[in-house]
PDB file of C-alpha atoms in Angstrom:
ATOM      1  CA  MET A   1      -0.126   0.065  -0.066  1.00 57.00           C
ATOM      2  CA  GLN A   2       2.741   2.791   1.048  1.00 58.00           C
ATOM      3  CA  ARG A   3       4.813   1.538  -2.591  1.00 62.00           C
ATOM      4  CA  PHE A   4       0.981   2.535  -3.853  1.00 56.00           C
ATOM      5  CA  GLN A   5       0.908   5.951  -2.350  1.00 60.00           C
ATOM      6  CA  GLY A   6       4.062   6.555  -2.914  1.00 60.00           C
ATOM      7  CA  SER A   7       3.981   5.749  -7.239  1.00 69.00           C
ATOM      8  CA  LEU A   8       0.551   8.306  -6.668  1.00 70.00           C
ATOM      9  CA  ARG A   9       2.266  10.881  -5.349  1.00 76.00           C
ATOM     10  CA  LEU A  10       5.102  10.741  -7.308  1.00 72.00           C
ATOM     11  CA  VAL A  11       2.741  10.931  -9.755  1.00 71.00           C
ATOM     12  CA  LEU A  12       0.261  14.005  -8.593  1.00 68.00           C
ATOM     13  CA  THR A  13       3.854  15.548  -8.133  1.00 73.00           C
ATOM     14  CA  THR A  14       4.955  15.147 -12.019  1.00 74.00           C
ATOM     15  CA  LEU A  15       1.219  16.389 -12.872  1.00 69.00           C
ATOM     16  CA  LEU A  16       1.425  19.726 -10.639  1.00 66.00           C
ATOM     17  CA  LEU A  17       5.305  21.034 -11.826  1.00 66.00           C
ATOM     18  CA  VAL A  18       3.865  19.792 -15.939  1.00 64.00           C
ATOM     19  CA  LEU A  19       0.825  21.874 -15.587  1.00 65.00           C
ATOM     20  CA  LEU A  20       2.454  24.921 -13.665  1.00 61.00           C
ATOM     21  CA  MET A  21       5.051  24.832 -16.849  1.00 65.00           C
ATOM     22  CA  GLY A  22       2.182  24.943 -20.065  1.00 64.00           C
ATOM     23  CA  LEU A  23       1.286  27.350 -18.172  1.00 59.00           C
ATOM     24  CA  LEU A  24       3.645  29.322 -17.995  1.00 63.00           C
ATOM     25  CA  ILE A  25       4.265  28.975 -21.531  1.00 65.00           C
ATOM     26  CA  TYR A  26       1.066  31.411 -22.083  1.00 60.00           C
ATOM     27  CA  PRO A  27       1.300  34.236 -21.306  1.00 56.00           C
ATOM     28  CA  GLY A  28      -2.689  34.950 -20.728  1.00 56.00           C
ATOM     29  CA  LEU A  29      -1.666  31.326 -17.570  1.00 61.00           C
ATOM     30  CA  LYS A  30       1.518  33.249 -16.320  1.00 61.00           C
ATOM     31  CA  ASN A  31      -0.340  34.947 -13.944  1.00 60.00           C
ATOM     32  CA  VAL A  32      -2.482  32.297 -12.761  1.00 62.00           C
ATOM     33  CA  ALA A  33       1.139  29.658 -12.526  1.00 65.00           C
ATOM     34  CA  VAL A  34       2.752  33.003 -10.834  1.00 60.00           C
ATOM     35  CA  TYR A  35       0.364  32.297  -8.159  1.00 61.00           C
ATOM     36  CA  LEU A  36      -0.746  28.818  -7.830  1.00 64.00           C
ATOM     37  CA  HIS A  37       3.692  28.704  -7.324  1.00 61.00           C
ATOM     38  CA  SER A  38       3.276  31.883  -4.574  1.00 62.00           C
ATOM     39  CA  ALA A  39       0.563  29.486  -2.481  1.00 60.00           C
ATOM     40  CA  VAL A  40       2.345  26.672  -3.080  1.00 67.00           C
ATOM     41  CA  THR A  41       5.913  27.275  -1.805  1.00 67.00           C
ATOM     42  CA  GLY A  42       4.698  30.798  -0.120  1.00 65.00           C
ATOM     43  CA  SER A  43       7.794  32.423  -2.396  1.00 71.00           C
ATOM     44  CA  TYR A  44       7.901  35.941  -4.015  1.00 76.00           C
ATOM     45  CA  ILE A  45       8.149  35.608  -7.877  1.00 83.00           C
ATOM     46  CA  SER A  46      10.647  38.434  -9.079  1.00 84.00           C
ATOM     47  CA  GLY A  47       9.679  41.064 -11.086  1.00 88.00           C
ATOM     48  CA  THR A  48       5.314  40.293 -10.064  1.00 92.00           C
ATOM     49  CA  HIS A  49       5.585  43.733  -9.191  1.00 96.00           C
ATOM     50  CA  SER A  50       7.591  47.404 -11.099  1.00 97.00           C
ATOM     51  CA  LEU A  51       9.093  50.768 -10.062  1.00 98.00           C
ATOM     52  CA  VAL A  52       8.281  53.320 -12.653  1.00 98.00           C
ATOM     53  CA  PHE A  53      10.016  56.646 -12.851  1.00 98.00           C
ATOM     54  CA  LEU A  54       8.151  59.348 -14.541  1.00 98.00           C
ATOM     55  CA  SER A  55       8.971  63.323 -14.446  1.00 97.00           C
ATOM     56  CA  CYS A  56       6.384  65.743 -14.186  1.00 97.00           C
ATOM     57  CA  PRO A  57       7.612  69.974 -15.141  1.00 96.00           C
ATOM     58  CA  ASN A  58       6.579  70.773 -11.758  1.00 97.00           C
ATOM     59  CA  GLU A  59       5.751  69.536  -8.692  1.00 97.00           C
ATOM     60  CA  GLN A  60       1.372  70.575  -9.233  1.00 97.00           C
ATOM     61  CA  VAL A  61       0.693  68.912 -13.068  1.00 97.00           C
ATOM     62  CA  GLY A  62       3.082  66.254 -10.669  1.00 97.00           C
ATOM     63  CA  LYS A  63      -0.213  65.882  -7.229  1.00 98.00           C
ATOM     64  CA  VAL A  64      -2.655  66.037 -10.463  1.00 98.00           C
ATOM     65  CA  ILE A  65      -1.584  63.161 -12.648  1.00 98.00           C
ATOM     66  CA  ALA A  66      -0.149  61.208  -8.717  1.00 98.00           C
ATOM     67  CA  ARG A  67      -3.925  61.210  -7.395  1.00 98.00           C
ATOM     68  CA  THR A  68      -5.485  60.189 -10.631  1.00 98.00           C
ATOM     69  CA  ILE A  69      -3.397  56.754 -11.310  1.00 98.00           C
ATOM     70  CA  VAL A  70      -4.194  56.549  -7.310  1.00 98.00           C
ATOM     71  CA  GLU A  71      -7.921  56.437  -7.480  1.00 98.00           C
ATOM     72  CA  LYS A  72      -7.689  54.822 -10.563  1.00 97.00           C
ATOM     73  CA  LYS A  73      -5.523  51.705  -8.749  1.00 97.00           C
ATOM     74  CA  LEU A  74      -2.611  52.137 -11.459  1.00 98.00           C
ATOM     75  CA  ALA A  75       0.153  52.172  -9.258  1.00 98.00           C
ATOM     76  CA  ALA A  76      -0.082  51.885  -4.853  1.00 98.00           C
ATOM     77  CA  CYS A  77       1.726  54.861  -3.877  1.00 98.00           C
ATOM     78  CA  VAL A  78       2.990  57.725  -5.649  1.00 98.00           C
ATOM     79  CA  SER A  79       6.074  59.388  -4.480  1.00 98.00           C
ATOM     80  CA  ILE A  80       7.102  62.602  -5.679  1.00 98.00           C
ATOM     81  CA  LEU A  81      10.644  64.228  -5.353  1.00 97.00           C
ATOM     82  CA  PRO A  82      11.287  67.707  -5.722  1.00 92.00           C
ATOM     83  CA  LYS A  83      13.325  68.694  -7.516  1.00 93.00           C
ATOM     84  CA  VAL A  84      15.465  67.646 -10.372  1.00 96.00           C
ATOM     85  CA  PHE A  85      17.689  69.052 -12.492  1.00 96.00           C
ATOM     86  CA  SER A  86      17.600  67.560 -15.688  1.00 95.00           C
ATOM     87  CA  ILE A  87      19.288  67.493 -18.867  1.00 96.00           C
ATOM     88  CA  TYR A  88      17.977  66.026 -22.748  1.00 95.00           C
ATOM     89  CA  ASN A  89      19.006  66.644 -26.214  1.00 96.00           C
ATOM     90  CA  TRP A  90      15.933  67.286 -27.228  1.00 93.00           C
ATOM     91  CA  ASP A  91      16.171  68.103 -31.295  1.00 94.00           C
ATOM     92  CA  ASN A  92      19.373  68.419 -31.884  1.00 96.00           C
ATOM     93  CA  GLU A  93      19.563  71.345 -29.000  1.00 97.00           C
ATOM     94  CA  ILE A  94      20.926  70.371 -25.236  1.00 98.00           C
ATOM     95  CA  THR A  95      18.534  71.103 -22.919  1.00 95.00           C
ATOM     96  CA  GLU A  96      18.518  71.882 -19.095  1.00 97.00           C
ATOM     97  CA  THR A  97      15.519  71.864 -16.785  1.00 96.00           C
ATOM     98  CA  THR A  98      14.180  71.482 -14.160  1.00 97.00           C
ATOM     99  CA  GLU A  99      11.022  69.095 -12.842  1.00 97.00           C
ATOM    100  CA  VAL A 100      10.078  66.277 -10.075  1.00 98.00           C
ATOM    101  CA  LEU A 101      10.516  62.816 -10.574  1.00 98.00           C
ATOM    102  CA  MET A 102       7.869  60.186  -9.627  1.00 98.00           C
ATOM    103  CA  VAL A 103       8.319  57.372  -8.396  1.00 98.00           C
ATOM    104  CA  LEU A 104       4.989  54.552  -9.060  1.00 98.00           C
ATOM    105  CA  LYS A 105       5.395  51.714  -7.634  1.00 98.00           C
ATOM    106  CA  THR A 106       2.818  48.841  -9.347  1.00 98.00           C
ATOM    107  CA  ARG A 107       2.298  45.582 -10.801  1.00 96.00           C
ATOM    108  CA  THR A 108       4.877  44.781 -13.572  1.00 96.00           C
ATOM    109  CA  SER A 109       0.870  43.740 -15.657  1.00 95.00           C
ATOM    110  CA  LYS A 110      -0.567  46.591 -15.309  1.00 97.00           C
ATOM    111  CA  ILE A 111       3.173  48.444 -17.014  1.00 97.00           C
ATOM    112  CA  HIS A 112       0.942  49.400 -20.717  1.00 97.00           C
ATOM    113  CA  LYS A 113      -2.234  50.775 -19.006  1.00 97.00           C
ATOM    114  CA  LEU A 114      -0.547  52.727 -16.583  1.00 98.00           C
ATOM    115  CA  SER A 115       1.598  53.621 -19.321  1.00 97.00           C
ATOM    116  CA  GLU A 116      -1.099  54.549 -22.377  1.00 98.00           C
ATOM    117  CA  PHE A 117      -3.271  57.136 -19.100  1.00 98.00           C
ATOM    118  CA  ILE A 118       0.379  58.669 -18.858  1.00 98.00           C
ATOM    119  CA  ARG A 119       0.509  59.151 -22.144  1.00 97.00           C
ATOM    120  CA  SER A 120      -2.668  60.683 -22.665  1.00 97.00           C
ATOM    121  CA  VAL A 121      -3.326  63.533 -19.828  1.00 97.00           C
ATOM    122  CA  HIS A 122       1.249  63.923 -19.512  1.00 97.00           C
ATOM    123  CA  PRO A 123       2.212  66.994 -20.741  1.00 97.00           C
ATOM    124  CA  PHE A 124       4.922  66.756 -22.124  1.00 96.00           C
ATOM    125  CA  GLU A 125       4.930  65.441 -26.505  1.00 94.00           C
ATOM    126  CA  VAL A 126       6.954  62.363 -25.096  1.00 96.00           C
ATOM    127  CA  PRO A 127       6.453  61.637 -21.059  1.00 96.00           C
ATOM    128  CA  GLU A 128       9.367  59.325 -19.431  1.00 95.00           C
ATOM    129  CA  VAL A 129       8.048  56.157 -18.390  1.00 96.00           C
ATOM    130  CA  ILE A 130      10.719  54.083 -17.217  1.00 97.00           C
ATOM    131  CA  SER A 131      10.043  50.492 -15.687  1.00 97.00           C
ATOM    132  CA  ILE A 132      12.298  48.535 -13.333  1.00 97.00           C
ATOM    133  CA  LEU A 133      11.703  44.814 -12.405  1.00 96.00           C
ATOM    134  CA  VAL A 134      11.479  44.701  -8.511  1.00 95.00           C
ATOM    135  CA  ASP A 135      13.589  41.188  -7.378  1.00 91.00           C
ATOM    136  CA  GLN A 136      12.584  41.414  -3.565  1.00 91.00           C
ATOM    137  CA  GLY A 137      11.507  43.166  -1.413  1.00 91.00           C
ATOM    138  CA  ASN A 138       9.414  43.935   2.103  1.00 92.00           C
ATOM    139  CA  PRO A 139       7.023  41.153   1.976  1.00 91.00           C
ATOM    140  CA  LEU A 140       4.196  42.985   3.604  1.00 92.00           C
ATOM    141  CA  TYR A 141       5.051  45.650   1.692  1.00 95.00           C
ATOM    142  CA  LEU A 142       4.729  44.251  -1.769  1.00 94.00           C
ATOM    143  CA  LYS A 143       1.511  42.385  -0.194  1.00 93.00           C
ATOM    144  CA  TRP A 144       0.000  45.282   0.128  1.00 96.00           C
ATOM    145  CA  ILE A 145       0.820  46.933  -3.266  1.00 96.00           C
ATOM    146  CA  GLU A 146      -1.039  42.905  -5.071  1.00 93.00           C
ATOM    147  CA  GLU A 147      -4.354  44.073  -2.408  1.00 95.00           C
ATOM    148  CA  THR A 148      -4.422  47.954  -3.939  1.00 97.00           C
ATOM    149  CA  VAL A 149      -3.170  47.907  -6.668  1.00 97.00           C
ATOM    150  CA  LEU A 150      -6.341  44.408  -7.962  1.00 92.00           C
ATOM    151  CA  GLU A 151      -5.537  42.138 -10.976  1.00 87.00           C
ATOM    152  CA  ASP A 152      -7.928  42.738 -14.225  1.00 76.00           C
TER     153      ASP A 152
END
């Protein structure tokens, strides 16, 4: 009987691994696989969350955009860093400006929707929207982001 249970356990474990690998192959089902893996192992999947950098011409514009982003649950939090000095090449001219830098904390799966929204409301012709994957972090903070920024 123990031999049968051991074989059954091996078959079920193999089936679960094959199912998880299959889910990872299909992009639409990747989130399901991530949640299953996280639930089974209790570990954080690197890259599930992202930091997004966004510059704005001033604090007033930044606050309006930040508030709307948080209200729409496209990010859990937006930190606004006042007065960064930027030097860049625009239309073949070296330009120097003072801006604010915003750091948004969100789910990686929301980056596309977030970027579309920013482009629709931002005063710059080409707004900066750059994301960086979160490798690790405070599990309670990352869980808060998940609870705040819901999946579609």
